[in-house]
mmCIF file with all atom_site columns, C-alpha atoms in Angstrom:
data_model
loop_
_atom_site.group_PDB
_atom_site.id
_atom_site.type_symbol
_atom_site.label_atom_id
_atom_site.label_alt_id
_atom_site.label_comp_id
_atom_site.label_asym_id
_atom_site.label_entity_id
_atom_site.label_seq_id
_atom_site.pdbx_PDB_ins_code
_atom_site.Cartn_x
_atom_site.Cartn_y
_atom_site.Cartn_z
_atom_site.occupancy
_atom_site.B_iso_or_equiv
_atom_site.pdbx_formal_charge
_atom_site.auth_seq_id
_atom_site.auth_comp_id
_atom_site.auth_asym_id
_atom_site.auth_atom_id
_atom_site.pdbx_PDB_model_num
ATOM 1   C CA . LEU H 1 1   ? 143.822 -50.449 67.725 1.00 0.00 ? 6   LEU H CA 1
ATOM 2   C CA . ARG H 1 2   ? 144.507 -53.767 69.290 1.00 0.00 ? 7   ARG H CA 1
ATOM 3   C CA . VAL H 1 3   ? 147.606 -55.598 68.069 1.00 0.00 ? 8   VAL H CA 1
ATOM 4   C CA . SER H 1 4   ? 145.579 -58.553 66.847 1.00 0.00 ? 9   SER H CA 1
ATOM 5   C CA . SER H 1 5   ? 143.433 -56.325 64.620 1.00 0.00 ? 10  SER H CA 1
ATOM 6   C CA . MET H 1 6   ? 146.404 -54.812 62.773 1.00 0.00 ? 11  MET H CA 1
ATOM 7   C CA . LYS H 1 7   ? 147.012 -56.620 59.515 1.00 0.00 ? 12  LYS H CA 1
ATOM 8   C CA . ASP H 1 8   ? 150.480 -56.440 58.081 1.00 0.00 ? 13  ASP H CA 1
ATOM 9   C CA . THR H 1 9   ? 149.619 -55.636 54.504 1.00 0.00 ? 14  THR H CA 1
ATOM 10  C CA . ARG H 1 10  ? 152.023 -55.396 51.610 1.00 0.00 ? 15  ARG H CA 1
ATOM 11  C CA . LEU H 1 11  ? 151.623 -51.605 51.645 1.00 0.00 ? 16  LEU H CA 1
ATOM 12  C CA . ARG H 1 12  ? 152.490 -51.487 55.359 1.00 0.00 ? 17  ARG H CA 1
ATOM 13  C CA . LYS H 1 13  ? 155.640 -53.527 54.688 1.00 0.00 ? 18  LYS H CA 1
ATOM 14  C CA . ILE H 1 14  ? 156.672 -51.269 51.787 1.00 0.00 ? 19  ILE H CA 1
ATOM 15  C CA . CYS H 1 15  ? 156.085 -48.182 53.918 1.00 0.00 ? 20  CYS H CA 1
ATOM 16  C CA . ARG H 1 16  ? 158.053 -49.690 56.800 1.00 0.00 ? 21  ARG H CA 1
ATOM 17  C CA . ALA H 1 17  ? 160.982 -50.442 54.472 1.00 0.00 ? 22  ALA H CA 1
ATOM 18  C CA . ALA H 1 18  ? 160.814 -46.945 52.949 1.00 0.00 ? 23  ALA H CA 1
ATOM 19  C CA . VAL H 1 19  ? 160.787 -45.171 56.307 1.00 0.00 ? 24  VAL H CA 1
ATOM 20  C CA . ILE H 1 20  ? 163.702 -47.267 57.569 1.00 0.00 ? 25  ILE H CA 1
ATOM 21  C CA . GLY H 1 21  ? 165.653 -46.608 54.355 1.00 0.00 ? 26  GLY H CA 1
ATOM 22  C CA . ALA H 1 22  ? 165.070 -42.858 54.652 1.00 0.00 ? 27  ALA H CA 1
ATOM 23  C CA . LEU H 1 23  ? 166.116 -42.945 58.310 1.00 0.00 ? 28  LEU H CA 1
ATOM 24  C CA . TYR H 1 24  ? 169.294 -44.867 57.441 1.00 0.00 ? 29  TYR H CA 1
ATOM 25  C CA . ALA H 1 25  ? 170.253 -42.349 54.736 1.00 0.00 ? 30  ALA H CA 1
ATOM 26  C CA . ALA H 1 26  ? 169.402 -39.324 56.897 1.00 0.00 ? 31  ALA H CA 1
ATOM 27  C CA . VAL H 1 27  ? 171.383 -40.515 59.931 1.00 0.00 ? 32  VAL H CA 1
ATOM 28  C CA . THR H 1 28  ? 174.363 -41.499 57.773 1.00 0.00 ? 33  THR H CA 1
ATOM 29  C CA . LEU H 1 29  ? 174.462 -38.118 56.039 1.00 0.00 ? 34  LEU H CA 1
ATOM 30  C CA . LEU H 1 30  ? 173.794 -36.185 59.244 1.00 0.00 ? 35  LEU H CA 1
ATOM 31  C CA . LEU H 1 31  ? 176.775 -37.911 60.864 1.00 0.00 ? 36  LEU H CA 1
ATOM 32  C CA . ALA H 1 32  ? 178.897 -37.902 57.686 1.00 0.00 ? 37  ALA H CA 1
ATOM 33  C CA . PRO H 1 33  ? 182.208 -37.113 59.434 1.00 0.00 ? 38  PRO H CA 1
ATOM 34  C CA . ILE H 1 34  ? 182.080 -40.460 61.248 1.00 0.00 ? 39  ILE H CA 1
ATOM 35  C CA . SER H 1 35  ? 180.095 -42.392 58.605 1.00 0.00 ? 40  SER H CA 1
ATOM 36  C CA . TYR H 1 36  ? 182.705 -42.662 55.849 1.00 0.00 ? 41  TYR H CA 1
ATOM 37  C CA . GLY H 1 37  ? 186.342 -43.650 55.540 1.00 0.00 ? 42  GLY H CA 1
ATOM 38  C CA . ASN H 1 38  ? 188.511 -46.425 56.869 1.00 0.00 ? 43  ASN H CA 1
ATOM 39  C CA . ILE H 1 39  ? 187.961 -45.374 60.485 1.00 0.00 ? 44  ILE H CA 1
ATOM 40  C CA . GLN H 1 40  ? 184.205 -45.064 60.709 1.00 0.00 ? 45  GLN H CA 1
ATOM 41  C CA . CYS H 1 41  ? 181.321 -45.716 63.013 1.00 0.00 ? 46  CYS H CA 1
ATOM 42  C CA . ARG H 1 42  ? 178.217 -45.597 60.880 1.00 0.00 ? 47  ARG H CA 1
ATOM 43  C CA . VAL H 1 43  ? 175.578 -45.150 63.569 1.00 0.00 ? 48  VAL H CA 1
ATOM 44  C CA . SER H 1 44  ? 172.831 -45.957 61.063 1.00 0.00 ? 49  SER H CA 1
ATOM 45  C CA . GLU H 1 45  ? 174.189 -49.511 60.806 1.00 0.00 ? 50  GLU H CA 1
ATOM 46  C CA . ALA H 1 46  ? 172.520 -50.184 64.166 1.00 0.00 ? 51  ALA H CA 1
ATOM 47  C CA . LEU H 1 47  ? 169.311 -50.364 62.133 1.00 0.00 ? 52  LEU H CA 1
ATOM 48  C CA . CYS H 1 48  ? 170.673 -53.545 60.523 1.00 0.00 ? 53  CYS H CA 1
ATOM 49  C CA . ILE H 1 49  ? 169.148 -55.498 63.426 1.00 0.00 ? 54  ILE H CA 1
ATOM 50  C CA . LEU H 1 50  ? 165.696 -54.677 62.055 1.00 0.00 ? 55  LEU H CA 1
ATOM 51  C CA . PRO H 1 51  ? 165.581 -57.507 59.471 1.00 0.00 ? 56  PRO H CA 1
ATOM 52  C CA . TRP H 1 52  ? 165.633 -59.920 62.410 1.00 0.00 ? 57  TRP H CA 1
ATOM 53  C CA . PHE H 1 53  ? 162.249 -58.461 63.412 1.00 0.00 ? 58  PHE H CA 1
ATOM 54  C CA . PHE H 1 54  ? 161.001 -57.250 60.014 1.00 0.00 ? 59  PHE H CA 1
ATOM 55  C CA . PRO H 1 55  ? 162.669 -59.028 57.055 1.00 0.00 ? 60  PRO H CA 1
ATOM 56  C CA . GLU H 1 56  ? 161.179 -56.538 54.587 1.00 0.00 ? 61  GLU H CA 1
ATOM 57  C CA . THR H 1 57  ? 163.333 -53.758 56.052 1.00 0.00 ? 62  THR H CA 1
ATOM 58  C CA . THR H 1 58  ? 166.296 -55.374 54.284 1.00 0.00 ? 63  THR H CA 1
ATOM 59  C CA . TRP H 1 59  ? 165.382 -53.622 51.044 1.00 0.00 ? 64  TRP H CA 1
ATOM 60  C CA . GLY H 1 60  ? 164.831 -50.278 52.740 1.00 0.00 ? 65  GLY H CA 1
ATOM 61  C CA . LEU H 1 61  ? 168.221 -50.508 54.427 1.00 0.00 ? 66  LEU H CA 1
ATOM 62  C CA . PHE H 1 62  ? 169.856 -51.397 51.115 1.00 0.00 ? 67  PHE H CA 1
ATOM 63  C CA . ILE H 1 63  ? 168.271 -48.426 49.333 1.00 0.00 ? 68  ILE H CA 1
ATOM 64  C CA . GLY H 1 64  ? 169.044 -46.117 52.271 1.00 0.00 ? 69  GLY H CA 1
ATOM 65  C CA . CYS H 1 65  ? 172.683 -47.210 52.184 1.00 0.00 ? 70  CYS H CA 1
ATOM 66  C CA . LEU H 1 66  ? 172.766 -46.803 48.410 1.00 0.00 ? 71  LEU H CA 1
ATOM 67  C CA . LEU H 1 67  ? 171.439 -43.233 48.718 1.00 0.00 ? 72  LEU H CA 1
ATOM 68  C CA . ALA H 1 68  ? 173.875 -42.395 51.510 1.00 0.00 ? 73  ALA H CA 1
ATOM 69  C CA . ASN H 1 69  ? 176.783 -43.760 49.474 1.00 0.00 ? 74  ASN H CA 1
ATOM 70  C CA . LEU H 1 70  ? 175.630 -41.918 46.351 1.00 0.00 ? 75  LEU H CA 1
ATOM 71  C CA . LEU H 1 71  ? 175.494 -38.618 48.225 1.00 0.00 ? 76  LEU H CA 1
ATOM 72  C CA . GLY H 1 72  ? 178.529 -38.887 50.449 1.00 0.00 ? 77  GLY H CA 1
ATOM 73  C CA . GLY H 1 73  ? 180.473 -42.072 49.930 1.00 0.00 ? 78  GLY H CA 1
ATOM 74  C CA . ASN H 1 74  ? 183.909 -42.981 48.699 1.00 0.00 ? 79  ASN H CA 1
ATOM 75  C CA . GLY H 1 75  ? 183.071 -43.124 45.002 1.00 0.00 ? 80  GLY H CA 1
ATOM 76  C CA . PRO H 1 76  ? 181.607 -45.693 42.607 1.00 0.00 ? 81  PRO H CA 1
ATOM 77  C CA . LEU H 1 77  ? 183.056 -48.759 44.312 1.00 0.00 ? 82  LEU H CA 1
ATOM 78  C CA . ASP H 1 78  ? 181.598 -47.675 47.644 1.00 0.00 ? 83  ASP H CA 1
ATOM 79  C CA . ILE H 1 79  ? 178.226 -47.076 46.015 1.00 0.00 ? 84  ILE H CA 1
ATOM 80  C CA . VAL H 1 80  ? 178.223 -50.625 44.654 1.00 0.00 ? 85  VAL H CA 1
ATOM 81  C CA . PHE H 1 81  ? 180.111 -52.711 47.206 1.00 0.00 ? 86  PHE H CA 1
ATOM 82  C CA . GLY H 1 82  ? 179.272 -50.720 50.340 1.00 0.00 ? 87  GLY H CA 1
ATOM 83  C CA . SER H 1 83  ? 175.585 -50.930 49.508 1.00 0.00 ? 88  SER H CA 1
ATOM 84  C CA . LEU H 1 84  ? 175.810 -54.627 48.617 1.00 0.00 ? 89  LEU H CA 1
ATOM 85  C CA . ALA H 1 85  ? 177.548 -55.256 51.945 1.00 0.00 ? 90  ALA H CA 1
ATOM 86  C CA . THR H 1 86  ? 174.522 -53.838 53.763 1.00 0.00 ? 91  THR H CA 1
ATOM 87  C CA . LEU H 1 87  ? 172.172 -55.890 51.589 1.00 0.00 ? 92  LEU H CA 1
ATOM 88  C CA . PHE H 1 88  ? 174.041 -59.150 52.209 1.00 0.00 ? 93  PHE H CA 1
ATOM 89  C CA . ALA H 1 89  ? 174.384 -58.436 55.938 1.00 0.00 ? 94  ALA H CA 1
ATOM 90  C CA . CYS H 1 90  ? 170.653 -57.736 56.248 1.00 0.00 ? 95  CYS H CA 1
ATOM 91  C CA . LEU H 1 91  ? 169.686 -60.826 54.228 1.00 0.00 ? 96  LEU H CA 1
ATOM 92  C CA . LEU H 1 92  ? 171.801 -62.932 56.590 1.00 0.00 ? 97  LEU H CA 1
ATOM 93  C CA . THR H 1 93  ? 170.431 -61.185 59.687 1.00 0.00 ? 98  THR H CA 1
ATOM 94  C CA . ALA H 1 94  ? 166.878 -61.936 58.546 1.00 0.00 ? 99  ALA H CA 1
ATOM 95  C CA . ARG H 1 95  ? 167.772 -65.659 58.460 1.00 0.00 ? 100 ARG H CA 1
ATOM 96  C CA . ILE H 1 96  ? 169.435 -65.790 61.891 1.00 0.00 ? 101 ILE H CA 1
ATOM 97  C CA . LYS H 1 97  ? 167.496 -67.807 64.454 1.00 0.00 ? 102 LYS H CA 1
ATOM 98  C CA . GLN H 1 98  ? 169.229 -66.717 67.679 1.00 0.00 ? 103 GLN H CA 1
ATOM 99  C CA . ARG H 1 99  ? 169.507 -63.220 69.112 1.00 0.00 ? 104 ARG H CA 1
ATOM 100 C CA . GLY H 1 100 ? 173.072 -63.729 70.290 1.00 0.00 ? 105 GLY H CA 1
ATOM 101 C CA . ILE H 1 101 ? 174.428 -63.961 66.768 1.00 0.00 ? 106 ILE H CA 1
ATOM 102 C CA . MET H 1 102 ? 172.137 -61.518 64.963 1.00 0.00 ? 107 MET H CA 1
ATOM 103 C CA . LEU H 1 103 ? 174.763 -58.790 65.399 1.00 0.00 ? 108 LEU H CA 1
ATOM 104 C CA . LEU H 1 104 ? 177.473 -60.729 63.578 1.00 0.00 ? 109 LEU H CA 1
ATOM 105 C CA . PRO H 1 105 ? 176.469 -60.572 59.890 1.00 0.00 ? 110 PRO H CA 1
ATOM 106 C CA . PRO H 1 106 ? 176.798 -56.769 59.623 1.00 0.00 ? 111 PRO H CA 1
ATOM 107 C CA . VAL H 1 107 ? 180.154 -56.823 61.421 1.00 0.00 ? 112 VAL H CA 1
ATOM 108 C CA . ILE H 1 108 ? 181.651 -59.657 59.363 1.00 0.00 ? 113 ILE H CA 1
ATOM 109 C CA . VAL H 1 109 ? 180.230 -58.739 55.956 1.00 0.00 ? 114 VAL H CA 1
ATOM 110 C CA . ASN H 1 110 ? 181.200 -55.071 56.263 1.00 0.00 ? 115 ASN H CA 1
ATOM 111 C CA . ALA H 1 111 ? 184.671 -55.941 57.565 1.00 0.00 ? 116 ALA H CA 1
ATOM 112 C CA . VAL H 1 112 ? 185.320 -58.062 54.485 1.00 0.00 ? 117 VAL H CA 1
ATOM 113 C CA . MET H 1 113 ? 183.521 -56.134 51.736 1.00 0.00 ? 118 MET H CA 1
ATOM 114 C CA . VAL H 1 114 ? 184.014 -52.539 52.888 1.00 0.00 ? 119 VAL H CA 1
ATOM 115 C CA . GLY H 1 115 ? 187.500 -53.295 54.205 1.00 0.00 ? 120 GLY H CA 1
ATOM 116 C CA . ALA H 1 116 ? 188.479 -54.714 50.797 1.00 0.00 ? 121 ALA H CA 1
ATOM 117 C CA . MET H 1 117 ? 186.861 -51.826 48.929 1.00 0.00 ? 122 MET H CA 1
ATOM 118 C CA . LEU H 1 118 ? 188.651 -49.234 51.066 1.00 0.00 ? 123 LEU H CA 1
ATOM 119 C CA . ALA H 1 119 ? 191.991 -50.999 50.681 1.00 0.00 ? 124 ALA H CA 1
ATOM 120 C CA . TYR H 1 120 ? 191.522 -51.063 46.917 1.00 0.00 ? 125 TYR H CA 1
ATOM 121 C CA . VAL H 1 121 ? 190.432 -47.414 46.697 1.00 0.00 ? 126 VAL H CA 1
ATOM 122 C CA . ILE H 1 122 ? 192.868 -45.888 49.210 1.00 0.00 ? 127 ILE H CA 1
ATOM 123 C CA . THR H 1 123 ? 195.967 -48.074 48.790 1.00 0.00 ? 128 THR H CA 1
ATOM 124 C CA . PRO H 1 124 ? 195.658 -50.162 45.612 1.00 0.00 ? 129 PRO H CA 1
ATOM 125 C CA . GLU H 1 125 ? 199.428 -50.689 45.459 1.00 0.00 ? 130 GLU H CA 1
ATOM 126 C CA . ALA H 1 126 ? 199.407 -52.248 48.929 1.00 0.00 ? 131 ALA H CA 1
ATOM 127 C CA . PHE H 1 127 ? 196.000 -53.939 48.881 1.00 0.00 ? 132 PHE H CA 1
ATOM 128 C CA . TRP H 1 128 ? 196.962 -57.196 50.607 1.00 0.00 ? 133 TRP H CA 1
ATOM 129 C CA . SER H 1 129 ? 198.892 -55.511 53.404 1.00 0.00 ? 134 SER H CA 1
ATOM 130 C CA . THR H 1 130 ? 196.235 -52.859 54.121 1.00 0.00 ? 135 THR H CA 1
ATOM 131 C CA . PHE H 1 131 ? 193.093 -54.967 53.641 1.00 0.00 ? 136 PHE H CA 1
ATOM 132 C CA . PRO H 1 132 ? 193.364 -56.662 57.088 1.00 0.00 ? 137 PRO H CA 1
ATOM 133 C CA . ILE H 1 133 ? 193.906 -53.270 58.746 1.00 0.00 ? 138 ILE H CA 1
ATOM 134 C CA . PHE H 1 134 ? 190.995 -51.597 56.976 1.00 0.00 ? 139 PHE H CA 1
ATOM 135 C CA . GLY H 1 135 ? 188.836 -54.657 57.613 1.00 0.00 ? 140 GLY H CA 1
ATOM 136 C CA . LEU H 1 136 ? 189.557 -54.554 61.351 1.00 0.00 ? 141 LEU H CA 1
ATOM 137 C CA . GLU H 1 137 ? 188.908 -50.803 61.488 1.00 0.00 ? 142 GLU H CA 1
ATOM 138 C CA . VAL H 1 138 ? 185.554 -51.202 59.740 1.00 0.00 ? 143 VAL H CA 1
ATOM 139 C CA . ALA H 1 139 ? 184.680 -54.194 61.956 1.00 0.00 ? 144 ALA H CA 1
ATOM 140 C CA . ALA H 1 140 ? 185.483 -52.194 65.103 1.00 0.00 ? 145 ALA H CA 1
ATOM 141 C CA . GLY H 1 141 ? 183.211 -49.318 64.083 1.00 0.00 ? 146 GLY H CA 1
ATOM 142 C CA . GLU H 1 142 ? 180.492 -51.733 63.052 1.00 0.00 ? 147 GLU H CA 1
ATOM 143 C CA . LEU H 1 143 ? 180.764 -53.617 66.332 1.00 0.00 ? 148 LEU H CA 1
ATOM 144 C CA . VAL H 1 144 ? 180.383 -50.374 68.284 1.00 0.00 ? 149 VAL H CA 1
ATOM 145 C CA . ALA H 1 145 ? 177.257 -49.442 66.300 1.00 0.00 ? 150 ALA H CA 1
ATOM 146 C CA . MET H 1 146 ? 175.747 -52.900 66.679 1.00 0.00 ? 151 MET H CA 1
ATOM 147 C CA . VAL H 1 147 ? 176.544 -53.500 70.363 1.00 0.00 ? 152 VAL H CA 1
ATOM 148 C CA . VAL H 1 148 ? 176.128 -49.978 71.753 1.00 0.00 ? 153 VAL H CA 1
ATOM 149 C CA . LEU H 1 149 ? 173.045 -49.049 69.703 1.00 0.00 ? 154 LEU H CA 1
ATOM 150 C CA . GLY H 1 150 ? 171.693 -52.099 67.840 1.00 0.00 ? 155 GLY H CA 1
ATOM 151 C CA . LEU H 1 151 ? 171.488 -54.499 70.774 1.00 0.00 ? 156 LEU H CA 1
ATOM 152 C CA . PRO H 1 152 ? 169.669 -52.071 73.104 1.00 0.00 ? 157 PRO H CA 1
ATOM 153 C CA . LEU H 1 153 ? 167.369 -51.176 70.198 1.00 0.00 ? 158 LEU H CA 1
ATOM 154 C CA . SER H 1 154 ? 166.510 -54.856 69.772 1.00 0.00 ? 159 SER H CA 1
ATOM 155 C CA . PHE H 1 155 ? 165.572 -55.179 73.461 1.00 0.00 ? 160 PHE H CA 1
ATOM 156 C CA . LEU H 1 156 ? 163.508 -51.985 73.265 1.00 0.00 ? 161 LEU H CA 1
ATOM 157 C CA . LEU H 1 157 ? 161.664 -53.179 70.156 1.00 0.00 ? 162 LEU H CA 1
ATOM 158 C CA . GLU H 1 158 ? 160.755 -56.465 71.820 1.00 0.00 ? 163 GLU H CA 1
ATOM 159 C CA . ARG H 1 159 ? 158.902 -54.543 74.517 1.00 0.00 ? 164 ARG H CA 1
ATOM 160 C CA . ILE H 1 160 ? 156.487 -53.065 71.961 1.00 0.00 ? 165 ILE H CA 1
ATOM 161 C CA . PRO H 1 161 ? 153.472 -55.402 71.755 1.00 0.00 ? 166 PRO H CA 1
ATOM 162 C CA . TYR H 1 162 ? 152.987 -55.060 67.977 1.00 0.00 ? 167 TYR H CA 1
ATOM 163 C CA . VAL H 1 163 ? 156.660 -55.741 67.255 1.00 0.00 ? 168 VAL H CA 1
ATOM 164 C CA . LYS H 1 164 ? 156.750 -58.687 69.641 1.00 0.00 ? 169 LYS H CA 1
ATOM 165 C CA . THR H 1 165 ? 153.631 -60.267 68.120 1.00 0.00 ? 170 THR H CA 1
ATOM 166 C CA . TYR H 1 166 ? 154.865 -59.703 64.563 1.00 0.00 ? 171 TYR H CA 1
ATOM 167 C CA . ALA H 1 167 ? 158.392 -60.912 65.310 1.00 0.00 ? 172 ALA H CA 1
ATOM 168 C CA . GLU H 1 168 ? 157.178 -64.050 67.084 1.00 0.00 ? 173 GLU H CA 1
ATOM 169 C CA . GLY H 1 169 ? 155.435 -65.034 63.847 1.00 0.00 ? 174 GLY H CA 1
ATOM 170 C CA . ILE H 1 170 ? 158.694 -64.456 61.929 1.00 0.00 ? 175 ILE H CA 1
ATOM 171 C CA . TRP H 1 171 ? 160.748 -66.393 64.486 1.00 0.00 ? 176 TRP H CA 1
ATOM 172 C CA . LYS H 1 172 ? 158.290 -69.311 64.422 1.00 0.00 ? 177 LYS H CA 1
ATOM 173 C CA . LYS H 1 173 ? 158.709 -69.520 60.643 1.00 0.00 ? 178 LYS H CA 1
ATOM 174 C CA . LYS H 1 174 ? 162.505 -69.523 61.045 1.00 0.00 ? 179 LYS H CA 1
ATOM 175 C CA . ILE H 1 175 ? 162.380 -72.341 63.575 1.00 0.00 ? 180 ILE H CA 1
ATOM 176 C CA . ASP H 1 176 ? 159.933 -74.395 61.493 1.00 0.00 ? 181 ASP H CA 1
ATOM 177 C CA . LYS H 1 177 ? 162.191 -74.192 58.407 1.00 0.00 ? 182 LYS H CA 1
ATOM 178 C CA . PRO H 1 178 ? 164.814 -76.906 58.096 1.00 0.00 ? 183 PRO H CA 1
#
Protein backbone atom coordinates (compact mmCIF):
# COMPACT_ATOMS: atom_id res chain seq x y z
CA LEU A 1 0.00 0.00 0.00
CA ARG A 2 1.13 3.48 -0.75
CA VAL A 3 1.12 5.91 2.17
CA SER A 4 -1.34 8.22 0.46
CA SER A 5 -3.89 5.41 0.06
CA MET A 6 -3.94 4.53 3.76
CA LYS A 7 -6.84 6.22 5.49
CA ASP A 8 -6.53 6.78 9.19
CA THR A 9 -9.93 5.57 10.28
CA ARG A 10 -11.37 5.73 13.76
CA LEU A 11 -10.89 1.96 14.08
CA ARG A 12 -7.22 2.29 13.11
CA LYS A 13 -6.75 4.97 15.77
CA ILE A 14 -8.47 2.85 18.44
CA CYS A 15 -6.34 -0.15 17.49
CA ARG A 16 -3.18 1.96 17.56
CA ALA A 17 -4.05 3.24 21.05
CA ALA A 18 -4.89 -0.29 22.26
CA VAL A 19 -1.64 -1.80 20.98
CA ILE A 20 0.41 1.01 22.52
CA GLY A 21 -1.44 0.63 25.84
CA ALA A 22 -0.82 -3.12 25.88
CA LEU A 23 2.85 -2.56 25.04
CA TYR A 24 3.18 0.01 27.85
CA ALA A 25 1.64 -2.38 30.41
CA ALA A 26 3.67 -5.37 29.21
CA VAL A 27 7.03 -3.56 29.27
CA THR A 28 6.28 -2.03 32.68
CA LEU A 29 5.36 -5.39 34.20
CA LEU A 30 8.21 -7.22 32.47
CA LEU A 31 10.67 -4.74 33.97
CA ALA A 32 8.82 -4.44 37.30
CA PRO A 33 11.96 -4.31 39.48
CA ILE A 34 12.94 -0.98 37.91
CA SER A 35 9.41 0.25 37.08
CA TYR A 36 8.10 0.96 40.58
CA GLY A 37 9.28 2.77 43.69
CA ASN A 38 10.95 6.06 44.44
CA ILE A 39 14.06 5.14 42.45
CA GLN A 40 12.64 3.96 39.16
CA CYS A 41 13.28 4.05 35.47
CA ARG A 42 10.05 3.06 33.81
CA VAL A 43 11.32 2.17 30.35
CA SER A 44 7.76 2.13 29.01
CA GLU A 45 7.54 5.89 29.65
CA ALA A 46 9.65 6.35 26.51
CA LEU A 47 6.40 5.64 24.66
CA CYS A 48 5.06 8.94 26.02
CA ILE A 49 6.61 10.65 22.98
CA LEU A 50 4.01 8.95 20.79
CA PRO A 51 1.21 11.50 21.39
CA TRP A 52 3.42 14.04 19.62
CA PHE A 53 3.04 11.88 16.49
CA PHE A 54 -0.30 10.19 17.23
CA PRO A 55 -2.46 12.13 19.74
CA GLU A 56 -4.88 9.20 20.06
CA THR A 57 -2.17 7.12 21.74
CA THR A 58 -2.68 9.28 24.83
CA TRP A 59 -5.65 7.15 25.89
CA GLY A 60 -3.84 3.89 25.22
CA LEU A 61 -0.89 5.03 27.31
CA PHE A 62 -3.23 6.07 30.12
CA ILE A 63 -5.01 2.70 30.13
CA GLY A 64 -1.69 0.83 29.84
CA CYS A 65 -0.34 2.75 32.82
CA LEU A 66 -3.55 2.14 34.74
CA LEU A 67 -3.28 -1.62 34.10
CA ALA A 68 0.40 -1.67 35.04
CA ASN A 69 -0.33 0.21 38.26
CA LEU A 70 -3.28 -2.05 39.07
CA LEU A 71 -1.14 -5.16 38.67
CA GLY A 72 2.12 -4.03 40.20
CA GLY A 73 1.99 -0.52 41.54
CA ASN A 74 2.28 1.11 44.93
CA GLY A 75 -1.37 0.81 45.91
CA PRO A 76 -4.55 2.80 45.31
CA LEU A 77 -2.92 6.22 45.20
CA ASP A 78 -0.45 5.04 42.57
CA ILE A 79 -3.28 3.55 40.53
CA VAL A 80 -5.08 6.90 40.53
CA PHE A 81 -2.34 9.54 40.58
CA GLY A 82 0.38 7.61 38.74
CA SER A 83 -2.02 6.88 35.91
CA LEU A 84 -3.32 10.46 35.85
CA ALA A 85 0.27 11.69 35.68
CA THR A 86 0.77 9.71 32.46
CA LEU A 87 -2.53 11.00 31.08
CA PHE A 88 -1.70 14.65 31.81
CA ALA A 89 1.85 14.27 30.49
CA CYS A 90 0.59 12.73 27.25
CA LEU A 91 -2.14 15.36 26.80
CA LEU A 92 0.53 18.06 27.13
CA THR A 93 2.94 16.23 24.81
CA ALA A 94 0.24 16.04 22.14
CA ARG A 95 -0.06 19.86 22.28
CA ILE A 96 3.67 20.60 22.08
CA LYS A 97 4.73 22.25 18.84
CA GLN A 98 8.52 21.82 19.02
CA ARG A 99 10.49 18.58 19.22
CA GLY A 100 13.03 20.00 21.65
CA ILE A 101 10.49 20.33 24.44
CA MET A 102 8.29 17.30 23.75
CA LEU A 103 10.29 15.31 26.31
CA LEU A 104 9.57 17.72 29.15
CA PRO A 105 5.90 17.09 30.04
CA PRO A 106 6.45 13.47 31.15
CA VAL A 107 9.51 14.43 33.19
CA ILE A 108 7.89 17.41 34.94
CA VAL A 109 4.41 15.96 35.48
CA ASN A 110 5.73 12.66 36.84
CA ALA A 111 8.27 14.41 39.06
CA VAL A 112 5.49 16.42 40.69
CA MET A 113 2.59 13.95 40.77
CA VAL A 114 4.43 10.66 41.31
CA GLY A 115 7.01 12.31 43.57
CA ALA A 116 4.20 13.70 45.76
CA MET A 117 2.32 10.40 45.76
CA LEU A 118 5.43 8.45 46.77
CA ALA A 119 6.28 10.93 49.52
CA TYR A 120 2.75 10.64 50.87
CA VAL A 121 2.68 6.83 50.70
CA ILE A 122 6.22 6.09 51.90
CA THR A 123 6.87 8.92 54.37
CA PRO A 124 3.58 10.67 55.22
CA GLU A 125 5.03 12.07 58.45
CA ALA A 126 7.82 13.79 56.52
CA PHE A 127 5.98 14.62 53.29
CA TRP A 128 7.39 18.11 52.72
CA SER A 129 10.99 17.12 53.38
CA THR A 130 10.88 13.96 51.23
CA PHE A 131 8.71 15.22 48.36
CA PRO A 132 11.59 17.15 46.67
CA ILE A 133 13.85 14.10 46.97
CA PHE A 134 11.28 11.67 45.59
CA GLY A 135 10.37 14.16 42.87
CA LEU A 136 14.00 14.47 41.76
CA GLU A 137 14.46 10.69 41.81
CA VAL A 138 11.36 10.17 39.67
CA ALA A 139 12.43 13.00 37.33
CA ALA A 140 15.89 11.45 36.90
CA GLY A 141 14.46 8.06 35.94
CA GLU A 142 11.95 9.68 33.64
CA LEU A 143 14.64 11.78 31.99
CA VAL A 144 16.73 8.67 31.33
CA ALA A 145 13.75 6.90 29.74
CA MET A 146 12.84 9.91 27.63
CA VAL A 147 16.34 10.92 26.47
CA VAL A 148 17.96 7.50 26.10
CA LEU A 149 14.94 5.73 24.57
CA GLY A 150 12.20 8.25 23.72
CA LEU A 151 14.29 10.71 21.73
CA PRO A 152 15.94 8.07 19.51
CA LEU A 153 12.51 6.47 19.05
CA SER A 154 11.14 9.81 17.84
CA PHE A 155 13.91 10.13 15.24
CA LEU A 156 13.36 6.53 14.12
CA LEU A 157 9.60 7.05 13.77
CA GLU A 158 10.12 10.12 11.61
CA ARG A 159 11.99 7.99 9.09
CA ILE A 160 8.91 5.82 8.48
CA PRO A 161 7.00 7.35 5.54
CA TYR A 162 3.52 6.67 6.96
CA VAL A 163 4.40 8.16 10.35
CA LYS A 164 6.05 11.19 8.77
CA THR A 165 3.06 11.88 6.50
CA TYR A 166 0.57 11.40 9.34
CA ALA A 167 2.60 13.46 11.82
CA GLU A 168 3.10 16.32 9.37
CA GLY A 169 -0.69 16.66 9.21
CA ILE A 170 -0.84 16.75 13.03
CA TRP A 171 2.00 19.28 13.25
CA LYS A 172 0.37 21.52 10.62
CA LYS A 173 -2.81 21.58 12.72
CA LYS A 174 -0.77 22.51 15.81
CA ILE A 175 0.93 25.37 14.01
CA ASP A 176 -2.33 26.65 12.50
CA LYS A 177 -4.01 26.80 15.93
CA PRO A 178 -3.57 30.03 17.85
